Amino acid sequence: MLCSCGEVKMVDRLANSEANSKRIAVVEGCFGTAGQPLAIPGRVLIGEGVLTKLCRKKPKARQFFLFNDILVYGNIVIQKKKYNKQHIIPLESVTIDTVEDEGDLRNGWLIKTPTKSFAVYAATATEKSEWMSHIGKCVTDLLAKSGKAPSGEHAAVWVPDSEATVCMRCLKVKFTPVSRRHHCRKCGFVVCGPCSEKKFLLPSQSSKPVRVCGFCYEQLSLGAGLHTVPRPDPYGRSPGNNLSDDDDDDDSSD
């Protein structure tokens, strides 16, 4: 559950308070020396809780911390006490969209940024509503203060491996231990090796060219952008809204 330390409207009052500093110090301690320092002037811990993150191979529990300017999450090592693989997402670049309930995956929404996008699921509808409301308010306040426009570009949400037994582009190659699954960084589809031989520079995601499928490569090369795809996403997501996997999954070679 999102354990709020107060409504977002109280952020200014809580900023730089001793109680807030102690709470942030506790979070830093949970990540140990491997985590980045989180305490800066004006930063407030809004709330925290466990969410299920849809990763490449399977849904996994992750501990999330919502601050007034960043979203932090990590792998749970010891329940509610220790975490690793700290991820920090600036809220200015975040947009959120609800995800319709499907099977066992319920109470979910997309967290989308130019560099990484993914789906998370809360335990209850109430928790989902609280998380989305708090994140949305933090983003709105940040953009209002900075005068910036909401981010219009988002990394692809990766389709989980389990959703594709054959290549989502050629529809011919069946995945086996020998014929591995790969992910297009532009559309997030699960594709075979021959359908993802090309690489293209997506500056918001990497300083080096990244793997893309043949269809996306052609569209990107033409400079037309990606507007249509020959096969619908099984989640009903548009190709511009990517779902990437967690860094604890092996995404370096696919």
PDB file of C-alpha atoms in Angstrom:
ATOM      1  CA  MET A   1       0.000   0.000   0.000  1.00  0.00           C
ATOM      2  CA  LEU A   2       1.157   3.536  -0.686  1.00  0.00           C
ATOM      3  CA  CYS A   3       1.962   4.789   2.807  1.00  0.00           C
ATOM      4  CA  SER A   4       1.757   8.527   2.305  1.00  0.00           C
ATOM      5  CA  CYS A   5       3.559  10.781   4.716  1.00  0.00           C
ATOM      6  CA  GLY A   6       0.977  13.441   3.895  1.00  0.00           C
ATOM      7  CA  GLU A   7      -0.940  14.834   0.945  1.00  0.00           C
ATOM      8  CA  VAL A   8       1.157  16.207  -1.896  1.00  0.00           C
ATOM      9  CA  LYS A   9      -0.053  19.716  -1.010  1.00  0.00           C
ATOM     10  CA  MET A  10       1.995  19.373   2.197  1.00  0.00           C
ATOM     11  CA  VAL A  11       5.251  18.878   0.297  1.00  0.00           C
ATOM     12  CA  ASP A  12       6.478  22.433   0.794  1.00  0.00           C
ATOM     13  CA  ARG A  13       5.929  22.190   4.540  1.00  0.00           C
ATOM     14  CA  LEU A  14       7.692  18.825   4.775  1.00  0.00           C
ATOM     15  CA  ALA A  15      10.669  19.839   2.641  1.00  0.00           C
ATOM     16  CA  ASN A  16      13.874  20.056   4.670  1.00  0.00           C
ATOM     17  CA  SER A  17      12.105  18.901   7.834  1.00  0.00           C
ATOM     18  CA  GLU A  18      13.939  16.602  10.231  1.00  0.00           C
ATOM     19  CA  ALA A  19      11.283  13.891   9.952  1.00  0.00           C
ATOM     20  CA  ASN A  20      11.554  13.869   6.159  1.00  0.00           C
ATOM     21  CA  SER A  21      15.360  13.762   6.307  1.00  0.00           C
ATOM     22  CA  LYS A  22      15.221  10.729   8.590  1.00  0.00           C
ATOM     23  CA  ARG A  23      12.814   8.903   6.292  1.00  0.00           C
ATOM     24  CA  ILE A  24      15.029   9.525   3.258  1.00  0.00           C
ATOM     25  CA  ALA A  25      18.071   8.354   5.213  1.00  0.00           C
ATOM     26  CA  VAL A  26      16.269   5.091   5.971  1.00  0.00           C
ATOM     27  CA  VAL A  27      15.586   4.568   2.260  1.00  0.00           C
ATOM     28  CA  GLU A  28      19.234   5.263   1.412  1.00  0.00           C
ATOM     29  CA  GLY A  29      20.300   2.751   4.041  1.00  0.00           C
ATOM     30  CA  CYS A  30      18.076   0.050   2.556  1.00  0.00           C
ATOM     31  CA  PHE A  31      20.053   0.248  -0.706  1.00  0.00           C
ATOM     32  CA  GLY A  32      23.430   0.237   1.030  1.00  0.00           C
ATOM     33  CA  THR A  33      26.580   1.595  -0.584  1.00  0.00           C
ATOM     34  CA  ALA A  34      25.485   0.442  -4.053  1.00  0.00           C
ATOM     35  CA  GLY A  35      22.658   2.984  -4.170  1.00  0.00           C
ATOM     36  CA  GLN A  36      22.981   6.651  -5.073  1.00  0.00           C
ATOM     37  CA  PRO A  37      22.438   9.281  -2.356  1.00  0.00           C
ATOM     38  CA  LEU A  38      18.839  10.509  -2.369  1.00  0.00           C
ATOM     39  CA  ALA A  39      18.858  13.442   0.046  1.00  0.00           C
ATOM     40  CA  ILE A  40      18.875  16.851  -1.639  1.00  0.00           C
ATOM     41  CA  PRO A  41      17.324  20.168  -0.538  1.00  0.00           C
ATOM     42  CA  GLY A  42      13.582  20.263  -1.213  1.00  0.00           C
ATOM     43  CA  ARG A  43      13.165  16.547  -1.887  1.00  0.00           C
ATOM     44  CA  VAL A  44      10.294  14.924  -0.001  1.00  0.00           C
ATOM     45  CA  LEU A  45       9.417  11.242   0.382  1.00  0.00           C
ATOM     46  CA  ILE A  46       5.726  11.022  -0.508  1.00  0.00           C
ATOM     47  CA  GLY A  47       5.171   7.314  -0.013  1.00  0.00           C
ATOM     48  CA  GLU A  48       6.354   3.767  -0.641  1.00  0.00           C
ATOM     49  CA  GLY A  49       5.046   0.284  -1.306  1.00  0.00           C
ATOM     50  CA  VAL A  50       5.472  -3.010  -3.119  1.00  0.00           C
ATOM     51  CA  LEU A  51       4.238  -3.193  -6.717  1.00  0.00           C
ATOM     52  CA  THR A  52       4.383  -6.057  -9.195  1.00  0.00           C
ATOM     53  CA  LYS A  53       6.485  -5.035 -12.191  1.00  0.00           C
ATOM     54  CA  LEU A  54       5.880  -6.765 -15.512  1.00  0.00           C
ATOM     55  CA  CYS A  55       9.359  -7.880 -16.544  1.00  0.00           C
ATOM     56  CA  ARG A  56      10.520  -9.657 -19.661  1.00  0.00           C
ATOM     57  CA  LYS A  57      10.332 -13.182 -18.267  1.00  0.00           C
ATOM     58  CA  LYS A  58       7.652 -12.900 -15.569  1.00  0.00           C
ATOM     59  CA  PRO A  59       6.008 -10.431 -13.172  1.00  0.00           C
ATOM     60  CA  LYS A  60       8.233  -9.618 -10.192  1.00  0.00           C
ATOM     61  CA  ALA A  61       7.715  -7.806  -6.886  1.00  0.00           C
ATOM     62  CA  ARG A  62       9.642  -4.543  -6.578  1.00  0.00           C
ATOM     63  CA  GLN A  63       9.835  -1.964  -3.803  1.00  0.00           C
ATOM     64  CA  PHE A  64       8.903   1.536  -5.011  1.00  0.00           C
ATOM     65  CA  PHE A  65       9.557   4.897  -3.352  1.00  0.00           C
ATOM     66  CA  LEU A  66       7.761   8.000  -4.589  1.00  0.00           C
ATOM     67  CA  PHE A  67       9.455  11.342  -3.994  1.00  0.00           C
ATOM     68  CA  ASN A  68       8.170  14.720  -5.140  1.00  0.00           C
ATOM     69  CA  ASP A  69      10.681  14.764  -8.010  1.00  0.00           C
ATOM     70  CA  ILE A  70      11.781  11.158  -8.632  1.00  0.00           C
ATOM     71  CA  LEU A  71      10.487   7.593  -8.545  1.00  0.00           C
ATOM     72  CA  VAL A  72      12.913   5.035  -7.113  1.00  0.00           C
ATOM     73  CA  TYR A  73      12.586   1.260  -7.152  1.00  0.00           C
ATOM     74  CA  GLY A  74      14.704  -1.784  -6.464  1.00  0.00           C
ATOM     75  CA  ASN A  75      14.789  -5.553  -6.098  1.00  0.00           C
ATOM     76  CA  ILE A  76      13.639  -6.860  -2.737  1.00  0.00           C
ATOM     77  CA  VAL A  77      16.464  -8.779  -1.052  1.00  0.00           C
ATOM     78  CA  ILE A  78      15.009  -9.028   2.444  1.00  0.00           C
ATOM     79  CA  GLN A  79      11.305  -8.273   2.650  1.00  0.00           C
ATOM     80  CA  LYS A  80      10.728  -4.609   3.555  1.00  0.00           C
ATOM     81  CA  LYS A  81      14.307  -4.164   4.760  1.00  0.00           C
ATOM     82  CA  LYS A  82      16.965  -4.444   2.058  1.00  0.00           C
ATOM     83  CA  TYR A  83      16.940  -3.665  -1.672  1.00  0.00           C
ATOM     84  CA  ASN A  84      19.425  -3.646  -4.539  1.00  0.00           C
ATOM     85  CA  LYS A  85      19.679  -2.591  -8.185  1.00  0.00           C
ATOM     86  CA  GLN A  86      18.444   0.913  -7.476  1.00  0.00           C
ATOM     87  CA  HIS A  87      16.624   2.612 -10.352  1.00  0.00           C
ATOM     88  CA  ILE A  88      15.919   6.356 -10.310  1.00  0.00           C
ATOM     89  CA  ILE A  89      13.341   7.875 -12.680  1.00  0.00           C
ATOM     90  CA  PRO A  90      12.955  11.686 -12.913  1.00  0.00           C
ATOM     91  CA  LEU A  91       9.246  12.426 -12.626  1.00  0.00           C
ATOM     92  CA  GLU A  92       9.400  15.359 -15.051  1.00  0.00           C
ATOM     93  CA  SER A  93       9.711  12.879 -17.915  1.00  0.00           C
ATOM     94  CA  VAL A  94       6.988  10.491 -16.673  1.00  0.00           C
ATOM     95  CA  THR A  95       3.507   9.979 -18.049  1.00  0.00           C
ATOM     96  CA  ILE A  96       1.112   7.335 -16.778  1.00  0.00           C
ATOM     97  CA  ASP A  97      -1.724   5.414 -18.447  1.00  0.00           C
ATOM     98  CA  THR A  98      -4.096   2.893 -16.929  1.00  0.00           C
ATOM     99  CA  VAL A  99      -3.944  -0.751 -18.037  1.00  0.00           C
ATOM    100  CA  GLU A 100      -7.108  -2.800 -18.363  1.00  0.00           C
ATOM    101  CA  ASP A 101      -7.397  -5.851 -16.097  1.00  0.00           C
ATOM    102  CA  GLU A 102      -6.504  -9.112 -17.841  1.00  0.00           C
ATOM    103  CA  GLY A 103      -6.493 -12.489 -16.099  1.00  0.00           C
ATOM    104  CA  ASP A 104      -4.365 -12.419 -12.972  1.00  0.00           C
ATOM    105  CA  LEU A 105      -2.861  -9.058 -13.905  1.00  0.00           C
ATOM    106  CA  ARG A 106      -5.148  -6.488 -12.309  1.00  0.00           C
ATOM    107  CA  ASN A 107      -4.971  -2.917 -10.987  1.00  0.00           C
ATOM    108  CA  GLY A 108      -2.163  -1.922 -13.337  1.00  0.00           C
ATOM    109  CA  TRP A 109      -0.856   1.136 -15.134  1.00  0.00           C
ATOM    110  CA  LEU A 110       2.018   2.104 -17.423  1.00  0.00           C
ATOM    111  CA  ILE A 111       4.926   4.247 -16.260  1.00  0.00           C
ATOM    112  CA  LYS A 112       6.348   5.746 -19.451  1.00  0.00           C
ATOM    113  CA  THR A 113       9.560   7.715 -19.958  1.00  0.00           C
ATOM    114  CA  PRO A 114      11.800   8.431 -22.966  1.00  0.00           C
ATOM    115  CA  THR A 115      14.421   5.951 -21.717  1.00  0.00           C
ATOM    116  CA  LYS A 116      12.359   3.205 -20.058  1.00  0.00           C
ATOM    117  CA  SER A 117       8.689   2.267 -19.870  1.00  0.00           C
ATOM    118  CA  PHE A 118       6.967  -0.573 -18.067  1.00  0.00           C
ATOM    119  CA  ALA A 119       3.752  -1.785 -16.458  1.00  0.00           C
ATOM    120  CA  VAL A 120       3.194  -2.150 -12.722  1.00  0.00           C
ATOM    121  CA  TYR A 121       0.325  -3.668 -10.769  1.00  0.00           C
ATOM    122  CA  ALA A 122      -0.972  -2.867  -7.284  1.00  0.00           C
ATOM    123  CA  ALA A 123      -2.635  -5.318  -4.900  1.00  0.00           C
ATOM    124  CA  THR A 124      -5.976  -3.462  -4.923  1.00  0.00           C
ATOM    125  CA  ALA A 125      -7.884  -0.929  -6.994  1.00  0.00           C
ATOM    126  CA  THR A 126      -7.603   1.557  -4.125  1.00  0.00           C
ATOM    127  CA  GLU A 127      -3.815   1.297  -4.089  1.00  0.00           C
ATOM    128  CA  LYS A 128      -3.717   1.770  -7.853  1.00  0.00           C
ATOM    129  CA  SER A 129      -5.845   4.901  -7.559  1.00  0.00           C
ATOM    130  CA  GLU A 130      -3.633   6.307  -4.800  1.00  0.00           C
ATOM    131  CA  TRP A 131      -0.399   5.641  -6.665  1.00  0.00           C
ATOM    132  CA  MET A 132      -1.653   7.131  -9.928  1.00  0.00           C
ATOM    133  CA  SER A 133      -3.096  10.168  -8.157  1.00  0.00           C
ATOM    134  CA  HIS A 134       0.103  10.899  -6.240  1.00  0.00           C
ATOM    135  CA  ILE A 135       2.388  10.357  -9.237  1.00  0.00           C
ATOM    136  CA  GLY A 136       0.162  12.496 -11.446  1.00  0.00           C
ATOM    137  CA  LYS A 137       0.092  15.336  -8.921  1.00  0.00           C
ATOM    138  CA  CYS A 138       3.873  15.282  -8.483  1.00  0.00           C
ATOM    139  CA  VAL A 139       4.431  15.396 -12.250  1.00  0.00           C
ATOM    140  CA  THR A 140       1.923  18.240 -12.680  1.00  0.00           C
ATOM    141  CA  ASP A 141       3.553  20.287  -9.919  1.00  0.00           C
ATOM    142  CA  LEU A 142       7.051  19.747 -11.339  1.00  0.00           C
ATOM    143  CA  LEU A 143       6.028  20.784 -14.847  1.00  0.00           C
ATOM    144  CA  ALA A 144       4.201  23.836 -13.501  1.00  0.00           C
ATOM    145  CA  LYS A 145       7.311  24.967 -11.620  1.00  0.00           C
ATOM    146  CA  SER A 146       9.681  24.363 -14.520  1.00  0.00           C
ATOM    147  CA  GLY A 147       7.392  25.607 -17.272  1.00  0.00           C
ATOM    148  CA  LYS A 148       8.251  22.540 -19.353  1.00  0.00           C
ATOM    149  CA  ALA A 149       5.793  20.653 -21.533  1.00  0.00           C
ATOM    150  CA  PRO A 150       4.937  16.995 -20.801  1.00  0.00           C
ATOM    151  CA  SER A 151       7.248  14.494 -22.472  1.00  0.00           C
ATOM    152  CA  GLY A 152       5.919  13.435 -25.865  1.00  0.00           C
ATOM    153  CA  GLU A 153       8.338  10.558 -26.504  1.00  0.00           C
ATOM    154  CA  HIS A 154       8.413   7.262 -24.660  1.00  0.00           C
ATOM    155  CA  ALA A 155      10.535   4.155 -24.821  1.00  0.00           C
ATOM    156  CA  ALA A 156       8.853   0.968 -25.947  1.00  0.00           C
ATOM    157  CA  VAL A 157       7.047  -1.319 -23.529  1.00  0.00           C
ATOM    158  CA  TRP A 158       8.427  -4.789 -24.119  1.00  0.00           C
ATOM    159  CA  VAL A 159       5.995  -7.617 -24.776  1.00  0.00           C
ATOM    160  CA  PRO A 160       6.835 -10.377 -22.242  1.00  0.00           C
ATOM    161  CA  ASP A 161       8.517 -13.495 -23.623  1.00  0.00           C
ATOM    162  CA  SER A 162       5.574 -15.655 -22.590  1.00  0.00           C
ATOM    163  CA  GLU A 163       3.240 -13.784 -24.930  1.00  0.00           C
ATOM    164  CA  ALA A 164       5.061 -14.879 -28.076  1.00  0.00           C
ATOM    165  CA  THR A 165       5.743 -18.457 -29.142  1.00  0.00           C
ATOM    166  CA  VAL A 166       6.603 -17.322 -32.677  1.00  0.00           C
ATOM    167  CA  CYS A 167       8.209 -14.179 -34.095  1.00  0.00           C
ATOM    168  CA  MET A 168       5.721 -11.297 -34.006  1.00  0.00           C
ATOM    169  CA  ARG A 169       7.005  -9.946 -37.335  1.00  0.00           C
ATOM    170  CA  CYS A 170       7.516 -12.848 -39.743  1.00  0.00           C
ATOM    171  CA  LEU A 171       5.005 -15.080 -37.878  1.00  0.00           C
ATOM    172  CA  LYS A 172       7.055 -18.078 -38.984  1.00  0.00           C
ATOM    173  CA  VAL A 173      10.034 -18.670 -36.732  1.00  0.00           C
ATOM    174  CA  LYS A 174       9.164 -20.625 -33.575  1.00  0.00           C
ATOM    175  CA  PHE A 175      11.179 -19.819 -30.478  1.00  0.00           C
ATOM    176  CA  THR A 176      13.292 -22.635 -29.044  1.00  0.00           C
ATOM    177  CA  PRO A 177      16.415 -22.825 -26.855  1.00  0.00           C
ATOM    178  CA  VAL A 178      18.358 -22.447 -30.092  1.00  0.00           C
ATOM    179  CA  SER A 179      16.132 -19.861 -31.790  1.00  0.00           C
ATOM    180  CA  ARG A 180      16.156 -17.147 -29.137  1.00  0.00           C
ATOM    181  CA  ARG A 181      13.736 -14.330 -28.500  1.00  0.00           C
ATOM    182  CA  HIS A 182      14.861 -10.749 -29.066  1.00  0.00           C
ATOM    183  CA  HIS A 183      13.112  -7.438 -28.495  1.00  0.00           C
ATOM    184  CA  CYS A 184      12.835  -4.492 -30.844  1.00  0.00           C
ATOM    185  CA  ARG A 185      13.734  -1.330 -28.905  1.00  0.00           C
ATOM    186  CA  LYS A 186      11.330   0.760 -30.981  1.00  0.00           C
ATOM    187  CA  CYS A 187       8.085  -1.251 -30.898  1.00  0.00           C
ATOM    188  CA  GLY A 188       8.812  -3.730 -28.096  1.00  0.00           C
ATOM    189  CA  PHE A 189       7.748  -6.768 -30.135  1.00  0.00           C
ATOM    190  CA  VAL A 190       9.301 -10.197 -29.529  1.00  0.00           C
ATOM    191  CA  VAL A 191      11.145 -11.073 -32.738  1.00  0.00           C
ATOM    192  CA  CYS A 192      13.542 -13.663 -34.120  1.00  0.00           C
ATOM    193  CA  GLY A 193      17.196 -13.055 -34.964  1.00  0.00           C
ATOM    194  CA  PRO A 194      16.726 -12.635 -38.738  1.00  0.00           C
ATOM    195  CA  CYS A 195      13.895 -10.126 -38.147  1.00  0.00           C
ATOM    196  CA  SER A 196      16.067  -8.036 -35.811  1.00  0.00           C
ATOM    197  CA  GLU A 197      19.469  -7.943 -37.465  1.00  0.00           C
ATOM    198  CA  LYS A 198      19.435  -4.149 -37.849  1.00  0.00           C
ATOM    199  CA  LYS A 199      20.424  -1.514 -35.316  1.00  0.00           C
ATOM    200  CA  PHE A 200      19.396   2.129 -35.161  1.00  0.00           C
ATOM    201  CA  LEU A 201      20.405   5.029 -32.940  1.00  0.00           C
ATOM    202  CA  LEU A 202      17.613   5.976 -30.532  1.00  0.00           C
ATOM    203  CA  PRO A 203      19.296   8.804 -28.574  1.00  0.00           C
ATOM    204  CA  SER A 204      16.747   8.838 -25.761  1.00  0.00           C
ATOM    205  CA  GLN A 205      17.523   5.193 -24.992  1.00  0.00           C
ATOM    206  CA  SER A 206      21.226   4.770 -25.703  1.00  0.00           C
ATOM    207  CA  SER A 207      24.306   6.529 -27.025  1.00  0.00           C
ATOM    208  CA  LYS A 208      24.904   3.533 -29.297  1.00  0.00           C
ATOM    209  CA  PRO A 209      22.669   1.989 -31.981  1.00  0.00           C
ATOM    210  CA  VAL A 210      20.229  -0.537 -30.497  1.00  0.00           C
ATOM    211  CA  ARG A 211      18.470  -3.601 -31.886  1.00  0.00           C
ATOM    212  CA  VAL A 212      15.308  -2.893 -33.892  1.00  0.00           C
ATOM    213  CA  CYS A 213      13.120  -5.075 -36.074  1.00  0.00           C
ATOM    214  CA  GLY A 214      13.204  -4.783 -39.849  1.00  0.00           C
ATOM    215  CA  PHE A 215       9.869  -2.986 -40.024  1.00  0.00           C
ATOM    216  CA  CYS A 216      10.877  -0.310 -37.515  1.00  0.00           C
ATOM    217  CA  TYR A 217      14.282   0.057 -39.162  1.00  0.00           C
ATOM    218  CA  GLU A 218      12.654   0.892 -42.490  1.00  0.00           C
ATOM    219  CA  GLN A 219      10.309   3.408 -40.873  1.00  0.00           C
ATOM    220  CA  LEU A 220      13.100   5.043 -38.896  1.00  0.00           C
ATOM    221  CA  SER A 221      15.396   5.143 -41.914  1.00  0.00           C
ATOM    222  CA  LEU A 222      12.725   6.908 -43.932  1.00  0.00           C
ATOM    223  CA  GLY A 223      12.356   9.446 -41.148  1.00  0.00           C
ATOM    224  CA  ALA A 224       8.627   8.898 -41.173  1.00  0.00           C
ATOM    225  CA  GLY A 225       8.394   7.693 -37.575  1.00  0.00           C
ATOM    226  CA  LEU A 226       6.433   4.670 -36.507  1.00  0.00           C
ATOM    227  CA  HIS A 227       2.676   5.149 -36.961  1.00  0.00           C
ATOM    228  CA  THR A 228       1.311   1.795 -38.057  1.00  0.00           C
ATOM    229  CA  VAL A 229       2.249  -1.829 -37.558  1.00  0.00           C
ATOM    230  CA  PRO A 230       1.093  -4.905 -39.487  1.00  0.00           C
ATOM    231  CA  ARG A 231       0.234  -6.821 -36.315  1.00  0.00           C
ATOM    232  CA  PRO A 232      -1.631  -5.452 -33.273  1.00  0.00           C
ATOM    233  CA  ASP A 233       0.018  -5.468 -29.865  1.00  0.00           C
ATOM    234  CA  PRO A 234      -1.601  -8.190 -27.708  1.00  0.00           C
ATOM    235  CA  TYR A 235      -1.890  -5.642 -24.865  1.00  0.00           C
ATOM    236  CA  GLY A 236      -3.579  -3.044 -27.048  1.00  0.00           C
ATOM    237  CA  ARG A 237      -0.570  -0.735 -26.638  1.00  0.00           C
ATOM    238  CA  SER A 238       0.654   1.545 -29.370  1.00  0.00           C
ATOM    239  CA  PRO A 239       4.223   0.921 -30.586  1.00  0.00           C
ATOM    240  CA  GLY A 240       5.392   4.301 -29.301  1.00  0.00           C
ATOM    241  CA  ASN A 241       4.701   3.270 -25.701  1.00  0.00           C
ATOM    242  CA  ASN A 242       7.360   0.750 -24.814  1.00  0.00           C
ATOM    243  CA  LEU A 243       7.581  -1.662 -21.901  1.00  0.00           C
ATOM    244  CA  SER A 244      11.178  -2.504 -21.117  1.00  0.00           C
ATOM    245  CA  ASP A 245      12.378  -5.271 -18.907  1.00  0.00           C
ATOM    246  CA  ASP A 246      14.100  -5.032 -15.580  1.00  0.00           C
ATOM    247  CA  ASP A 247      17.868  -4.816 -15.511  1.00  0.00           C
ATOM    248  CA  ASP A 248      18.011  -8.061 -13.551  1.00  0.00           C
ATOM    249  CA  ASP A 249      16.828  -9.794 -16.711  1.00  0.00           C
ATOM    250  CA  ASP A 250      19.382 -10.407 -19.427  1.00  0.00           C
ATOM    251  CA  ASP A 251      18.600  -7.653 -21.905  1.00  0.00           C
ATOM    252  CA  SER A 252      22.151  -7.012 -23.082  1.00  0.00           C
ATOM    253  CA  SER A 253      22.011  -9.449 -25.991  1.00  0.00           C
ATOM    254  CA  ASP A 254      18.392  -9.247 -27.028  1.00  0.00           C
TER     255      ASP A 254
END
